[in-house]
Short mmCIF file of C-alpha atoms in Angstrom, two decimals:
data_model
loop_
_atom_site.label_atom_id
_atom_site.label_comp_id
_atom_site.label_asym_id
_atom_site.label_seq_id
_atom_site.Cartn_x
_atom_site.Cartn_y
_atom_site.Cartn_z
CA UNK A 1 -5.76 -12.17 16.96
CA UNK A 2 -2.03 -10.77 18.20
CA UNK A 3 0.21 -10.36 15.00
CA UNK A 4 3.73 -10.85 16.52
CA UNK A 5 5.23 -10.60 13.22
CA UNK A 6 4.18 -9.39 9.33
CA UNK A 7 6.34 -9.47 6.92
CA UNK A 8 6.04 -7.41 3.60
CA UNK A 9 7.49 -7.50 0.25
CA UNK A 10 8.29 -4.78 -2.50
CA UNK A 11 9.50 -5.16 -6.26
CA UNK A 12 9.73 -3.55 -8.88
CA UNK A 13 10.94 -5.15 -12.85
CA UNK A 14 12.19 -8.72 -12.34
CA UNK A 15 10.94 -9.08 -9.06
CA UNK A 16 7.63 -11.40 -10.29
CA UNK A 17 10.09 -14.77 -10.43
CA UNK A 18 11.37 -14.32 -7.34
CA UNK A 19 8.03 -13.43 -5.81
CA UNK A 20 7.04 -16.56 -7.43
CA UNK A 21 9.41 -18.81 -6.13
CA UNK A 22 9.28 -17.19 -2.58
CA UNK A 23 5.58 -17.86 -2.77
CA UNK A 24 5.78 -21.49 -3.93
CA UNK A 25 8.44 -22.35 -1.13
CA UNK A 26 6.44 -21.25 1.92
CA UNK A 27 5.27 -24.04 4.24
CA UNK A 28 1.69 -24.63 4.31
CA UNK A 29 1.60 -23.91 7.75
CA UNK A 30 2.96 -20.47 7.57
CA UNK A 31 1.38 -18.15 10.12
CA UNK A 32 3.43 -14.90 9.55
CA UNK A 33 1.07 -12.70 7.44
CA UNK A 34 2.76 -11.26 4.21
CA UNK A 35 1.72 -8.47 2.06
CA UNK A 36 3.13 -7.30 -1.02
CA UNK A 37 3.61 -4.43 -3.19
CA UNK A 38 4.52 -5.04 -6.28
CA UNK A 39 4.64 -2.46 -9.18
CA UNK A 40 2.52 -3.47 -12.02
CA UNK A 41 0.42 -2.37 -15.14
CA UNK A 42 -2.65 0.64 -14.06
CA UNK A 43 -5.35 -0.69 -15.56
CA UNK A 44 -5.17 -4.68 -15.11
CA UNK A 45 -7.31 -5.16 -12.10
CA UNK A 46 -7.64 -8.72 -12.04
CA UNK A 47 -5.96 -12.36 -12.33
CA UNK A 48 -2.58 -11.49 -11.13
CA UNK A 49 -3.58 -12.39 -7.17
CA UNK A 50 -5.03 -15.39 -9.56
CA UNK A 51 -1.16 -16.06 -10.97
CA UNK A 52 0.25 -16.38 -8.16
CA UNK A 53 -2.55 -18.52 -5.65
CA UNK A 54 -1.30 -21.26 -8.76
CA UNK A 55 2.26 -21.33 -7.41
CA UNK A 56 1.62 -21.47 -3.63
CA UNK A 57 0.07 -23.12 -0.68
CA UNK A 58 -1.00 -20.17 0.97
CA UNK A 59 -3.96 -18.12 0.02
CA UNK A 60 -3.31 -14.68 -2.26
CA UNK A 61 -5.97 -12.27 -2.22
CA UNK A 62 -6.28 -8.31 -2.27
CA UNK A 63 -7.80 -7.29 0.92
CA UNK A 64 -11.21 -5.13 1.11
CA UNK A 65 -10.67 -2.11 2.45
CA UNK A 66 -10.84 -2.42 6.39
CA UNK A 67 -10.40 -5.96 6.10
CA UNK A 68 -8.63 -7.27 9.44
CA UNK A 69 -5.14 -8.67 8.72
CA UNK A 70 -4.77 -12.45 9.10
CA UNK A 71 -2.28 -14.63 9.85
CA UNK A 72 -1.67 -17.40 6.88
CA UNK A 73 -2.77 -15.36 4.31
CA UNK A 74 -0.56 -13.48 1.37
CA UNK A 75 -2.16 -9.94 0.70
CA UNK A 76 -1.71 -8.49 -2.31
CA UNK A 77 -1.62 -4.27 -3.00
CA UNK A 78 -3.77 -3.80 -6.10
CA UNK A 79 -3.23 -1.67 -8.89
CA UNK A 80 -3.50 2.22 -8.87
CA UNK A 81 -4.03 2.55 -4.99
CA UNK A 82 -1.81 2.61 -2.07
CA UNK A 83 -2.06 -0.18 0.52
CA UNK A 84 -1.78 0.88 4.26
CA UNK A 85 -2.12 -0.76 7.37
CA UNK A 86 -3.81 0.78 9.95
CA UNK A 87 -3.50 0.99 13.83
CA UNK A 88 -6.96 -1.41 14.24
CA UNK A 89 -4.81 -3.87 12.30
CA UNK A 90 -6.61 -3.12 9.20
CA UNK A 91 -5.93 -2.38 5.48
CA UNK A 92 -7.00 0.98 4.29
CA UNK A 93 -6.32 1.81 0.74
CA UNK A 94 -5.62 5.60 -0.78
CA UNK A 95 -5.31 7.40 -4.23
CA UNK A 96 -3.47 9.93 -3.39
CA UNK A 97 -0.81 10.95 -5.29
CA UNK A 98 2.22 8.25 -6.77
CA UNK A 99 4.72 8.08 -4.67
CA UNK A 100 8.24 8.02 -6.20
CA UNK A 101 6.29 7.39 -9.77
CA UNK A 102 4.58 4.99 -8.11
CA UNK A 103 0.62 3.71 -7.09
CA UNK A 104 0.86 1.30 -4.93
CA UNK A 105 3.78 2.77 -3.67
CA UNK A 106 6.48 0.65 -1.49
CA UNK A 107 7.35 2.97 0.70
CA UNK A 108 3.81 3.68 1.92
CA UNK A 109 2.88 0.08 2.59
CA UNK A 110 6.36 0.12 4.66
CA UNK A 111 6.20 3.17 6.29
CA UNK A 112 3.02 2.71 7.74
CA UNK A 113 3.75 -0.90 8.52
CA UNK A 114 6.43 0.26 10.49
CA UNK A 115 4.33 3.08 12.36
CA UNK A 116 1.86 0.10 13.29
CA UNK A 117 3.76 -3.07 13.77
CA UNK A 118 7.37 -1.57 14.72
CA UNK A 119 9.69 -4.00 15.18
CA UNK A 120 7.33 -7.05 14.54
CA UNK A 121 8.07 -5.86 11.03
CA UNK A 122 10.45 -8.21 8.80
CA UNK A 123 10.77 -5.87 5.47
CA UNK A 124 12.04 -7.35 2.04
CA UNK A 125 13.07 -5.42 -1.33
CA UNK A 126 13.45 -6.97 -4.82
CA UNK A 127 14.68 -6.21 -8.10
CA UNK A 128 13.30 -3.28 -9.52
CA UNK A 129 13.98 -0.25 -11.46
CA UNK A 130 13.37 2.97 -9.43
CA UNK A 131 14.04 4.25 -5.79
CA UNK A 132 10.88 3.25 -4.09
CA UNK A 133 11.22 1.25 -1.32
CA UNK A 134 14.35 3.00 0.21
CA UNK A 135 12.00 4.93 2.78
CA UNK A 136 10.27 2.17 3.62
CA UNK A 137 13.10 0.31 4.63
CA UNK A 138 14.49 3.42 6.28
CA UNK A 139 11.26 3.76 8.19
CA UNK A 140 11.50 -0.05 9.31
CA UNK A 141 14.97 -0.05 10.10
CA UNK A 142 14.29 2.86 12.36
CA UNK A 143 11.20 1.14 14.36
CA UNK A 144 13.94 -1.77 14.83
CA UNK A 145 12.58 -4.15 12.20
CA UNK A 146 14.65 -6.46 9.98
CA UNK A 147 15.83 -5.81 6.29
CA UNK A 148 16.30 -8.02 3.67
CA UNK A 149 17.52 -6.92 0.24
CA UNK A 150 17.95 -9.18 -3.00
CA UNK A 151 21.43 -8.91 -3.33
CA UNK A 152 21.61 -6.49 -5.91
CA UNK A 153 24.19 -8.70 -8.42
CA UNK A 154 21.33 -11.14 -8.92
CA UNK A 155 19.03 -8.59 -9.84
CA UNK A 156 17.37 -8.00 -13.00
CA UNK A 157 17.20 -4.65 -12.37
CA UNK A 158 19.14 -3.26 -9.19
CA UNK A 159 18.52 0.28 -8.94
CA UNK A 160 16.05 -0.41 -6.40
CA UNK A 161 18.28 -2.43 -3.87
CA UNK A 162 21.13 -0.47 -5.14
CA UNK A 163 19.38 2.65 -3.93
CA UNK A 164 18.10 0.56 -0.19
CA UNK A 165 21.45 -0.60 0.24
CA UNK A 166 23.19 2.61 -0.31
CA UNK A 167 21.23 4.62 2.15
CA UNK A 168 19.87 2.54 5.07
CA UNK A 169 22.11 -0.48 7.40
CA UNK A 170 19.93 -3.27 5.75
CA UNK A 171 20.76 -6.49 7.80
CA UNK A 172 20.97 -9.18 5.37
CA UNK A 173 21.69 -9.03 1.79
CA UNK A 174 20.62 -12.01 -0.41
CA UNK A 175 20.27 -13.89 -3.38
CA UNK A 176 16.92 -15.30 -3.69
CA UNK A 177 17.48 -19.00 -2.98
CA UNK A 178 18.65 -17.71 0.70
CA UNK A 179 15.46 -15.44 1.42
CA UNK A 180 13.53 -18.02 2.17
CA UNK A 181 15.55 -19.79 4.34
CA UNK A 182 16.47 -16.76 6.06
CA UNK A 183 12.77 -15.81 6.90
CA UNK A 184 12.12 -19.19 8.42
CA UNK A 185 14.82 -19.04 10.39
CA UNK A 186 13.61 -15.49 11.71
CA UNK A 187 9.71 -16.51 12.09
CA UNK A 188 10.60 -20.07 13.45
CA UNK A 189 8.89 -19.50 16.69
CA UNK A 190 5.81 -18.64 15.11
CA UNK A 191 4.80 -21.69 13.09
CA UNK B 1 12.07 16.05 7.25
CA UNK B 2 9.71 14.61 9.66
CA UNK B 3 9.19 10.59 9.04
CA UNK B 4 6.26 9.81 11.87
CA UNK B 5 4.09 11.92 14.53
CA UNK B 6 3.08 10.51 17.41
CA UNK B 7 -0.71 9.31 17.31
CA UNK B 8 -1.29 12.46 20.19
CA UNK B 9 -0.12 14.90 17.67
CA UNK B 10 -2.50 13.42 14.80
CA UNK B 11 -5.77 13.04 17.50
CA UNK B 12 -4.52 16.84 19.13
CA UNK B 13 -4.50 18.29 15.47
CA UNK B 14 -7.82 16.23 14.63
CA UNK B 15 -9.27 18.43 17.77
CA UNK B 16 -7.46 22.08 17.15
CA UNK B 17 -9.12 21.75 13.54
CA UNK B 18 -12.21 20.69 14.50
CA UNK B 19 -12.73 23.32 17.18
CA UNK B 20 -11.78 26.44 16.27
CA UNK B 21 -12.82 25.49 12.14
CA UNK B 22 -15.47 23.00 12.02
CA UNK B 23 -13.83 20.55 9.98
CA UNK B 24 -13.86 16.97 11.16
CA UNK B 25 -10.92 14.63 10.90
CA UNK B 26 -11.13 13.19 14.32
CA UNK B 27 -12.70 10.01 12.20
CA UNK B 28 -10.57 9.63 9.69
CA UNK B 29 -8.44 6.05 8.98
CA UNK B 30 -5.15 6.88 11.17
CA UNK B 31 -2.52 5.66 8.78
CA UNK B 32 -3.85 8.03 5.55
CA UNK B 33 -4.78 11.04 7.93
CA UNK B 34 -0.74 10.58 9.82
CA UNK B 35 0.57 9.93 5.90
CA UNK B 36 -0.96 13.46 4.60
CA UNK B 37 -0.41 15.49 7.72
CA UNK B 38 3.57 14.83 7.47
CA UNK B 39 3.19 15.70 3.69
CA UNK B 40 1.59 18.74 4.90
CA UNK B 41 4.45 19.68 7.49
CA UNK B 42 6.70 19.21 4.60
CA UNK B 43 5.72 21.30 1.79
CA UNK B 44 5.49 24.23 3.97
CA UNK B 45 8.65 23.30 5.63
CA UNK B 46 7.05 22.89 9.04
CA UNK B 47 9.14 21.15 11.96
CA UNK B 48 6.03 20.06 14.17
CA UNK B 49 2.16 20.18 14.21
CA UNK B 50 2.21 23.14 16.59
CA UNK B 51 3.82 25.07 14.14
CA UNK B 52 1.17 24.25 11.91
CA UNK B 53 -1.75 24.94 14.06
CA UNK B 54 0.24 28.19 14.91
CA UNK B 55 0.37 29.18 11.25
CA UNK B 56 -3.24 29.02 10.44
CA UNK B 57 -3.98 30.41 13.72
CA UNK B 58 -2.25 33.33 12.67
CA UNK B 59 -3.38 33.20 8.67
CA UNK B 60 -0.02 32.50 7.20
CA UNK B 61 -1.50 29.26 6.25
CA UNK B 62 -5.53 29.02 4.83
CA UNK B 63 -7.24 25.96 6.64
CA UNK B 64 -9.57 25.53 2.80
CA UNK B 65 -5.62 25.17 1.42
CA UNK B 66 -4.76 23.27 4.70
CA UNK B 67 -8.04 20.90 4.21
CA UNK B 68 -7.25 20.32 0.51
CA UNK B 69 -3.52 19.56 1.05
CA UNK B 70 -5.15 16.72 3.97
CA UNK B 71 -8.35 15.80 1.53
CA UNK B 72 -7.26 12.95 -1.62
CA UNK B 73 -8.30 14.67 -4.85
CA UNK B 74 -7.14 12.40 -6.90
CA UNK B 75 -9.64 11.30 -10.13
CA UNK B 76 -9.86 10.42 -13.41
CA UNK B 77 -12.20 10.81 -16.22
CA UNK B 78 -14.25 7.28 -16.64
CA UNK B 79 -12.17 5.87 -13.84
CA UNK B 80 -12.46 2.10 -13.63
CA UNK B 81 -14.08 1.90 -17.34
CA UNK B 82 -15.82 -1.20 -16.99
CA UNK B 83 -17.61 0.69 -14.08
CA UNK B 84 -19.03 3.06 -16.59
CA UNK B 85 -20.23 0.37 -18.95
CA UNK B 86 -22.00 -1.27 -16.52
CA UNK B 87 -23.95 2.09 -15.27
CA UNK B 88 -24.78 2.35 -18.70
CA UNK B 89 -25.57 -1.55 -19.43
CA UNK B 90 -27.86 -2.00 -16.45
CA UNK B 91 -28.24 1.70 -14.33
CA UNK B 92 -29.21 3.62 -16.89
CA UNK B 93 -31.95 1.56 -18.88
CA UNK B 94 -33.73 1.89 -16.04
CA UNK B 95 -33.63 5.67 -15.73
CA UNK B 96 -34.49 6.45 -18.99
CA UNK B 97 -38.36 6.62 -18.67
CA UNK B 98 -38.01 9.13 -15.79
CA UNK B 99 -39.92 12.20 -15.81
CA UNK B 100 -36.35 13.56 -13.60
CA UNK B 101 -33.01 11.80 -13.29
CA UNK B 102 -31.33 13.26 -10.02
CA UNK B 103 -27.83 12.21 -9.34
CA UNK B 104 -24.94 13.61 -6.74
CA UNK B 105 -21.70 13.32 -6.52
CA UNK B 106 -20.97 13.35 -3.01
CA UNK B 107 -17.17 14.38 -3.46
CA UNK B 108 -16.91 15.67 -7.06
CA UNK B 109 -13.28 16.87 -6.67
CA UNK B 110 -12.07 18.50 -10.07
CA UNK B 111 -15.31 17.42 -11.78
CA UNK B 112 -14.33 14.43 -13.41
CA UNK B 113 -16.36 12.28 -12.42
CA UNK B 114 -20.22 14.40 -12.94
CA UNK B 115 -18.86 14.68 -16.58
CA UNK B 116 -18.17 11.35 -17.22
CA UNK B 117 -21.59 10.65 -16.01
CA UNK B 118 -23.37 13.43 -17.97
CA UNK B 119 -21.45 11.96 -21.05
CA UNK B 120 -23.23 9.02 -20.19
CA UNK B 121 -26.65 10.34 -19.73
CA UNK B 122 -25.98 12.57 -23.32
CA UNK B 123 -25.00 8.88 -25.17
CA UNK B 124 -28.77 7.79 -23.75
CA UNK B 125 -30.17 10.89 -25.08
CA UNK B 126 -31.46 11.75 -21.52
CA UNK B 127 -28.85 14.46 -20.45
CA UNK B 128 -31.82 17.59 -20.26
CA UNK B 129 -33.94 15.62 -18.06
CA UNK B 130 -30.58 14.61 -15.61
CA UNK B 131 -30.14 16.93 -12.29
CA UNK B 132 -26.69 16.72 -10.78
CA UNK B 133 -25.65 17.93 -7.30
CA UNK B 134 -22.03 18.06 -7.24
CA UNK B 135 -20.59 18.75 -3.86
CA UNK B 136 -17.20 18.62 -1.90
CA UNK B 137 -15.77 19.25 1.45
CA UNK B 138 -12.92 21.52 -0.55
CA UNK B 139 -14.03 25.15 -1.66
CA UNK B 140 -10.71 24.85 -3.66
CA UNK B 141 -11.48 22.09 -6.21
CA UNK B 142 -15.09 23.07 -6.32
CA UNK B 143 -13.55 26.40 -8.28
CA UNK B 144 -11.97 24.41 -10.30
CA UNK B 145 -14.80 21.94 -11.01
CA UNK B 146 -16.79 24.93 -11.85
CA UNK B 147 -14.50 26.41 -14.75
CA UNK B 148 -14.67 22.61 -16.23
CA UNK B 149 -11.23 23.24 -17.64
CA UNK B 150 -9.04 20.85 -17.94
CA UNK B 151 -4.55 20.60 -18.30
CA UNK B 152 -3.96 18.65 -21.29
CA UNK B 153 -1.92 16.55 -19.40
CA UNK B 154 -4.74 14.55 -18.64
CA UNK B 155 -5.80 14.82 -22.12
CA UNK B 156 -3.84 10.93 -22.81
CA UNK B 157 -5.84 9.18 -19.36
CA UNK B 158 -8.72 10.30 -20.35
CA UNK B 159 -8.48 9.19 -24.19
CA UNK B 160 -7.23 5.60 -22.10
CA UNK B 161 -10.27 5.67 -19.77
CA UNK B 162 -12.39 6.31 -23.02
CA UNK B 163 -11.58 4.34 -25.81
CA UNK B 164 -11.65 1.03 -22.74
CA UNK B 165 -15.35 2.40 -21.77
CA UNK B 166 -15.86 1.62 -25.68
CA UNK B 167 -18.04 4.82 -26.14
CA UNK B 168 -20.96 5.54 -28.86
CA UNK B 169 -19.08 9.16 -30.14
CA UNK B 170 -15.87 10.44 -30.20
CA UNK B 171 -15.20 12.64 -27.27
CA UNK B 172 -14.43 16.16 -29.51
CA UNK B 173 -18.42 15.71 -29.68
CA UNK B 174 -18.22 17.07 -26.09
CA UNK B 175 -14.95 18.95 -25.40
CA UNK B 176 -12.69 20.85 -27.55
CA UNK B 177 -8.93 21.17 -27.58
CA UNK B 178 -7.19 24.98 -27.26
CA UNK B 179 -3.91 25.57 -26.89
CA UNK B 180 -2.60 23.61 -23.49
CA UNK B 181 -6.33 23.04 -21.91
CA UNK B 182 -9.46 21.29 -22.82
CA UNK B 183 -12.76 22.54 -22.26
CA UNK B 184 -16.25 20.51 -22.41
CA UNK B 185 -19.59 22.61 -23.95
CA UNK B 186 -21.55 24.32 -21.51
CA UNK B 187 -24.64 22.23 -22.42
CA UNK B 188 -23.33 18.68 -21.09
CA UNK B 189 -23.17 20.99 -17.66
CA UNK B 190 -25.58 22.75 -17.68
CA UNK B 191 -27.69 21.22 -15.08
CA UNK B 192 -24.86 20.66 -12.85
CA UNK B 193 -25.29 22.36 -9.35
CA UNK B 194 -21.85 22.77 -7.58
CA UNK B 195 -22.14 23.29 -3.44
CA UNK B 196 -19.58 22.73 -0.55
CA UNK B 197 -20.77 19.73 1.48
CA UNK B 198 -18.79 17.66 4.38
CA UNK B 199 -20.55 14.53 4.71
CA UNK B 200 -19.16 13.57 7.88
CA UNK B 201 -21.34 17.02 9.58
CA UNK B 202 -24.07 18.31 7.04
CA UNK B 203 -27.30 16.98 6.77
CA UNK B 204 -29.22 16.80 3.54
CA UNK B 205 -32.60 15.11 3.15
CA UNK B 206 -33.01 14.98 -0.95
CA UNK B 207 -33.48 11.69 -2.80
CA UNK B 208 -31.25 10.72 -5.92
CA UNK B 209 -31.58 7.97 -8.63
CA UNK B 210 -28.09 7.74 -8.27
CA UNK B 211 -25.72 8.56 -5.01
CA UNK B 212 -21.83 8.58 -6.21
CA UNK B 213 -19.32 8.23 -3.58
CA UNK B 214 -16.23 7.06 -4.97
CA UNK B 215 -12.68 6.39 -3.16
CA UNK B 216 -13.95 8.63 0.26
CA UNK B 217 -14.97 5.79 2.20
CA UNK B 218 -11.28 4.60 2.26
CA UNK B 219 -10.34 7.30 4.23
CA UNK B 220 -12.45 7.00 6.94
CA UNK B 221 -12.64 4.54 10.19
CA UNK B 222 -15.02 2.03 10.51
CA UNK B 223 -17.21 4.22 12.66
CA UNK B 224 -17.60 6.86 10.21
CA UNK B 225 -18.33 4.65 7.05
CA UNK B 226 -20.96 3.77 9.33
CA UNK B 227 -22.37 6.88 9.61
CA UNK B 228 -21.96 8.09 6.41
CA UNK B 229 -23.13 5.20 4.49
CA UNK B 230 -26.40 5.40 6.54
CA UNK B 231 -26.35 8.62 5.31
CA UNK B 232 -26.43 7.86 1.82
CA UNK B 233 -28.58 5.09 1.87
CA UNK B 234 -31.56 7.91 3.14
CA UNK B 235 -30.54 9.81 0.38
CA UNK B 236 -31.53 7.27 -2.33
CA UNK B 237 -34.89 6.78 -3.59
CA UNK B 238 -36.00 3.25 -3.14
CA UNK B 239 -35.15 0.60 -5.95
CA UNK B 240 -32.06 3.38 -6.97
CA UNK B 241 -28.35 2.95 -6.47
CA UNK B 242 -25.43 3.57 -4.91
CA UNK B 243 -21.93 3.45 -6.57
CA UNK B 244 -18.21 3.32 -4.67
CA UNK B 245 -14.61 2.78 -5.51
CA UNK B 246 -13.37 -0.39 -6.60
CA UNK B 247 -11.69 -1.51 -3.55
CA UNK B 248 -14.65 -0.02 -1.45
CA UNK B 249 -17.40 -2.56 0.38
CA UNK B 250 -20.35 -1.67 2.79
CA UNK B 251 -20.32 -5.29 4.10
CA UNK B 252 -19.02 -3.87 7.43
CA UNK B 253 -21.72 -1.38 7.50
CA UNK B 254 -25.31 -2.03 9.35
CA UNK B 255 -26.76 0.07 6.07
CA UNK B 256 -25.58 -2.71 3.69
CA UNK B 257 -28.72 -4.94 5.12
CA UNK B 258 -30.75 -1.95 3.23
CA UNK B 259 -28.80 -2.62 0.05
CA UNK B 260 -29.02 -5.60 -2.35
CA UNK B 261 -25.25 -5.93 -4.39
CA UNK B 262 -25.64 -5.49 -8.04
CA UNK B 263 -22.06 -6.02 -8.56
CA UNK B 264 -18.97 -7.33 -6.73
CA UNK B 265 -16.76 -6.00 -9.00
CA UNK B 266 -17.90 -2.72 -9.81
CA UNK B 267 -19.25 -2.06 -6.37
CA UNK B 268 -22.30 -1.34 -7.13
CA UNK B 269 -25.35 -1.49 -4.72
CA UNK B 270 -29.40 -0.75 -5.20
CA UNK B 271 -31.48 0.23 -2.34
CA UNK B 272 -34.05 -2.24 -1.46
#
């Protein structure tokens, strides 16, 4: 299957509501493949891919390692381990070490999203309370991608946005009611 | 700092290494292997993987240091805790009436994880009949592994990881506190054999109760988890098991027909 576009989503504190309602809006019919990182608690390992299948139409699961990416599908980065994607259009997770304080770390799921997908990469940052995600975007923005960043006023916490939007051109800068329309608009063809 | 290397410069590094030092990355998952070579190039302030190649050409740079920069030796004691109670709930019952209990660790790292086991194996009162082969691709963290000394930084994790495994003792029964390290007795090791071992090029033909090989899989292609988990799976007696990280599945694997799954979750498989 040819992935023309993946999109993929990093937050940090305050970004589960708007993660929620993102979910909950997508059409049904949404192709686009989506993973996100969000940080969360180390040692819960299950029911929050659970949490959030209740709010949408589109299923949410954490892939198996070397699972093949799929379009319709929400992927989610568990916790304690780094999500990559990989050039066979695969996941393949790591332990190394926390990235910006973090496991799973933004900026690795975005980096090497970038490295494999390029500019078939649409990259979005929440609310959240520390620098990850700021290479990521870099890393996106430099493979020609598009970046979206919560506008960081609406944030609960903005540090991260602050941070994205401080050091990298990011294209569009949002409250959360517009994100959604905005990635429609850019994955129209695709649906 | 360098943000990506061409896929030439990871495959042409994957060669140089595996020529001139026997170490073989040229299977390893592309993404992790690109992710900890440009980590590499910057913490020794490198500009290019030329200059790398060039640097342990010349010794400035030791490929064992080199390989455990590129190797993931990250672990935990009792990592994934409900793992551990359910080698002890339904593993280890059946070990018990063993005349021998072999077990190996096919990438030990720091040692965690062959004393969380051999904690295990003391709780059942079967520790001096257990056998373990630890073993690693890294001559580096074997050392380390070895001494069985640990930072007290990871003094709080592994208090986490315990008190969630819900254990029989208290863990000073096995370790003792002094000054910033922790050390566990010599006789919950004492039948622990540490020895360098790649499993993507050595061949070993023992048989073990139990075959450990946590969080490596991830880092290799699916041609190499091939491989390697045929590998293990002739290194495990019949009706005995085979344990691997959490996010870890054989289902891609032609071995996995030789494996019935004793549990989805914990990822834990028995030879048939």
């Amino acid at each position: 299957m040819n992935i023309e576009q993946i999109i993929v989503i990093g937050g940090s504190a305050g970004s589960f509501p708007v993660v929620n309602v993102f979910l909950s809006q997508i059409p049904r019919d949404f192709s686009v493949p989506i993973i996100l990182c969000l940080h969360r608690l180390k040692n819960v390992r299950h029911g929050f891919a659970e949490a959030l299948n209740l709010k949408t139409n589109i299923r949410v699961i954490e892939p198996r390692d070397k699972e093949q990416i799929k379009p319709n599908t929400v992927y989610l980065a568990p916790a304690n381990y780094h999500l990559l994607v990989d050039y066979d259009h695969t996941f393949a997770y790591s332990i190394a070490e926390a990235v910006r304080y973090s496991r799973p770390s933004i900026d690795v799921l975005f980096t090497s999203a970038a490295w494999v997908f390029q500019d078939k990469v649409i990259g979005i940052l929440l609310s959240g309370a520390n620098t990850d995600g700021t290479d990521g975007m870099s890393a996106i923005y430099q493979k020609g991608g598009i970046t979206i960043v919560q506008e960081p006023s609406t944030c609960t916490v903005e540090t991260m946005t602050g941070s994205a939007v401080q050091n990298i051109p990011v294209q569009y800068i949002l409250p959360p009611e517009k994100i959604i329309p905005t990635v429609i608009s850019l994955t129209q063809k695709h649906f | 700092m360098v943000e990506d290397l061409p896929d030439s410069e990871v495959k042409y590094f994957a060669y140089q290494v595996k020529q001139n030092y026997g170490y073989d990355f040229e299977n390893y998952a592309m993404s992790s292997l690109k992710r900890r070579l440009i980590r590499i190039l910057s913490l020794y302030h490198l500009p290019s993987i030329e200059k790398l190649l060039e640097q342990i050409d010349k010794k400035k740079l030791d490929i064992e240091e080199v390989v455990r920069q590129i190797t993931v030796n990250t672990t935990e004691f009792f990592r994934d805790p409900t793992t551990w109670q359910f080698i002890r709930s339904q593993l280890i019952p059946n070990l018990v009436h063993k005349p021998q209990i072999d077990i190996w660790h096919t990438a030990c790292s720091t040692g965690e994880e062959v004393i969380t086991m051999a904690i295990l194996l003391a709780e059942a009162n079967v520790l001096d009949k257990a056998y373990f082969w630890a073993t690693d691709i890294n001559d580096k963290v074997l050392e380390q592994a070895k001494k069985s000394e640990y930072h007290i930084r990871n003094w709080d994790l592994l208090m986490e990881n315990y008190h969630a495994y819900q254990p029989l003792y208290p863990i000073e029964r096995y370790c003792v506190k002094h000054s910033d390290k922790f050390f566990f007795h010599k006789s919950l090791l004492k039948n622990i054999v540490y020895q360098k071992f790649d499993l993507v090029k050595d061949v070993h033909t023992e048989k073990y109760d139990i075959v450990f090989c946590r969080n490596v899989l991830i880092y290799f292609n699916q041609q190499l988890q091939n491989q390697v988990v045929d590998k293990l799976a002739n290194c495990t007696k019949p009706r005995s098991y085979l344990v691997i990280g959490s996010k870890e599945t054989i289902m891609w694997c032609r071995a996995s027909e030789r494996y019935n799954v004793l549990s989805h979750k914990e990822k834990v498989y028995q030879l048939k």
